CSV table of C-alpha atoms in Angstrom, one decimal:
chain,number,residue,atom,x,y,z
A,25,UNK,CA,100.2,208.3,97.1
A,26,UNK,CA,99.4,207.2,93.5
A,27,UNK,CA,100.5,203.8,94.5
A,28,UNK,CA,97.8,203.2,96.9
A,29,UNK,CA,95.3,205.1,94.5
A,30,UNK,CA,96.1,202.6,92.0
A,31,UNK,CA,95.8,199.7,94.7
A,32,UNK,CA,92.7,201.6,95.5
A,33,UNK,CA,91.2,201.7,91.9
A,34,UNK,CA,92.6,197.9,91.1
A,35,UNK,CA,90.7,196.2,93.8
A,36,UNK,CA,87.3,198.5,92.7
A,37,UNK,CA,87.7,196.9,89.3
A,38,UNK,CA,88.5,193.6,90.7
A,39,UNK,CA,85.6,193.7,92.5
A,40,UNK,CA,83.8,194.8,89.7
A,41,UNK,CA,84.4,191.9,87.6
A,42,UNK,CA,84.1,189.1,90.6
A,43,UNK,CA,80.6,190.5,90.7
A,44,UNK,CA,79.7,190.1,87.0
A,45,UNK,CA,81.4,187.0,86.8
A,46,UNK,CA,78.9,185.9,89.5
A,47,UNK,CA,76.0,187.1,87.7
A,48,UNK,CA,77.3,185.6,84.4
A,49,UNK,CA,78.1,182.1,85.7
A,50,UNK,CA,74.4,181.9,87.4
A,51,UNK,CA,72.6,183.2,84.3
A,52,UNK,CA,70.9,180.6,82.6
A,53,UNK,CA,73.8,181.8,79.4
A,54,UNK,CA,76.3,181.6,82.2
A,55,UNK,CA,78.8,178.7,81.9
A,56,UNK,CA,80.3,177.0,85.0
A,57,UNK,CA,83.6,176.4,82.7
A,58,UNK,CA,84.1,180.5,83.3
A,59,UNK,CA,86.2,180.8,86.5
A,60,UNK,CA,88.5,184.0,87.4
A,61,UNK,CA,92.1,183.7,89.1
A,62,UNK,CA,92.9,184.3,93.0
A,63,UNK,CA,91.6,187.9,93.8
A,64,UNK,CA,95.7,188.9,94.6
A,65,UNK,CA,96.6,187.7,91.4
A,66,UNK,CA,93.6,189.6,89.8
A,67,UNK,CA,94.4,192.9,91.6
A,68,UNK,CA,98.2,192.7,91.2
A,69,UNK,CA,97.8,192.4,87.8
A,70,UNK,CA,95.1,195.4,87.4
A,71,UNK,CA,97.2,197.4,89.4
A,72,UNK,CA,100.5,197.0,87.2
A,73,UNK,CA,97.6,198.0,84.2
A,74,UNK,CA,96.5,200.9,85.3
A,75,UNK,CA,100.2,202.0,86.2
A,76,UNK,CA,100.9,201.4,82.5
A,77,UNK,CA,97.9,203.3,81.3
A,78,UNK,CA,98.7,206.3,83.6
A,79,UNK,CA,102.5,206.5,82.1
A,80,UNK,CA,100.8,206.3,78.8
A,81,UNK,CA,98.7,208.9,79.7
A,82,UNK,CA,101.6,211.4,81.5
A,83,UNK,CA,103.5,211.2,77.7
A,84,UNK,CA,100.1,212.3,76.0
A,85,UNK,CA,99.2,209.3,74.7
A,86,UNK,CA,95.9,207.9,75.4
A,87,UNK,CA,95.0,204.6,74.0
A,88,UNK,CA,92.2,202.7,73.2
A,89,UNK,CA,91.7,199.5,75.1
A,90,UNK,CA,89.6,196.8,74.3
A,91,UNK,CA,89.4,192.9,75.3
A,92,UNK,CA,90.4,190.1,73.5
A,93,UNK,CA,90.6,186.1,74.4
A,94,UNK,CA,93.6,183.8,74.1
A,95,UNK,CA,93.2,179.9,74.4
A,96,UNK,CA,96.2,178.1,75.5
A,97,UNK,CA,96.6,174.3,77.2
A,98,UNK,CA,96.8,174.3,81.1
A,99,UNK,CA,100.6,173.5,80.9
A,100,UNK,CA,101.2,176.6,79.9
A,101,UNK,CA,99.1,178.7,82.5
A,102,UNK,CA,101.4,179.0,85.0
A,103,UNK,CA,104.6,180.5,82.8
A,104,UNK,CA,101.8,182.9,81.5
A,105,UNK,CA,101.2,183.9,85.2
A,106,UNK,CA,104.8,184.6,85.6
A,107,UNK,CA,106.0,185.8,82.6
A,108,UNK,CA,102.8,186.9,80.6
A,109,UNK,CA,101.9,185.8,77.2
A,110,UNK,CA,105.2,185.4,75.0
A,111,UNK,CA,105.7,184.8,71.3
A,112,UNK,CA,107.6,181.8,70.6
A,113,UNK,CA,110.8,183.7,69.5
A,114,UNK,CA,110.6,185.2,72.6
A,115,UNK,CA,109.9,182.3,75.0
A,116,UNK,CA,112.8,180.2,72.7
A,117,UNK,CA,115.2,182.9,71.7
A,118,UNK,CA,115.0,181.8,68.1
A,119,UNK,CA,114.1,184.6,65.8
A,120,UNK,CA,113.9,182.5,62.8
A,121,UNK,CA,111.2,180.2,63.8
A,122,UNK,CA,108.5,183.0,62.8
A,123,UNK,CA,109.2,182.0,59.2
A,124,UNK,CA,107.9,178.7,60.2
A,125,UNK,CA,104.4,179.5,60.9
A,126,UNK,CA,101.5,179.7,58.8
A,127,UNK,CA,100.6,183.2,60.1
A,128,UNK,CA,104.0,184.5,61.6
A,129,UNK,CA,104.9,184.3,65.3
A,130,UNK,CA,102.2,186.0,67.5
A,131,UNK,CA,99.8,186.3,70.4
A,132,UNK,CA,96.7,185.3,69.1
A,133,UNK,CA,94.0,186.5,70.1
A,134,UNK,CA,89.9,186.9,69.1
A,135,UNK,CA,87.1,188.9,69.8
A,136,UNK,CA,84.6,185.9,70.3
A,137,UNK,CA,85.1,184.0,73.6
A,138,UNK,CA,83.7,180.7,72.0
A,139,UNK,CA,85.4,181.2,68.6
A,140,UNK,CA,89.0,179.7,69.4
A,141,UNK,CA,88.6,177.2,72.7
A,142,UNK,CA,90.0,174.4,69.8
A,143,UNK,CA,93.9,175.8,70.9
A,144,UNK,CA,93.5,174.9,74.2
A,145,UNK,CA,91.2,174.3,77.2
A,146,UNK,CA,92.3,177.6,79.3
A,147,UNK,CA,90.8,181.0,78.2
A,148,UNK,CA,92.2,184.4,79.3
A,149,UNK,CA,90.8,187.7,78.8
A,150,UNK,CA,93.7,190.2,77.6
A,151,UNK,CA,93.4,193.5,77.6
A,152,UNK,CA,94.8,194.9,74.4
A,153,UNK,CA,96.3,198.8,74.0
A,154,UNK,CA,95.7,200.3,70.8
């Protein structure tokens, strides 16, 4: 069934990521500060992503996927793991909040993993679907 196939794809993807992580972290250019999440968290997320991608494709939509980097404070990580990334208005229910932010309310990501580390000690790799 499709659920089992998605699970197998997710495990294969996560194993590939972990292998690449080990190679990167162990190389001279690598960083011991780069860590992965627990395997079950990564597989769960990958499986949801694969199912979402399949749903898009079922409707004839072939999205482009790119990677982005989002930085946050360690205190926010558990909430992000539970609820995903959310705008401030989504978290607070305050739809007028975006008018008080310099760049508007949003989830900010960059394509350079080193550029925005000053915004938080935790870096998250996110898949951006266009």
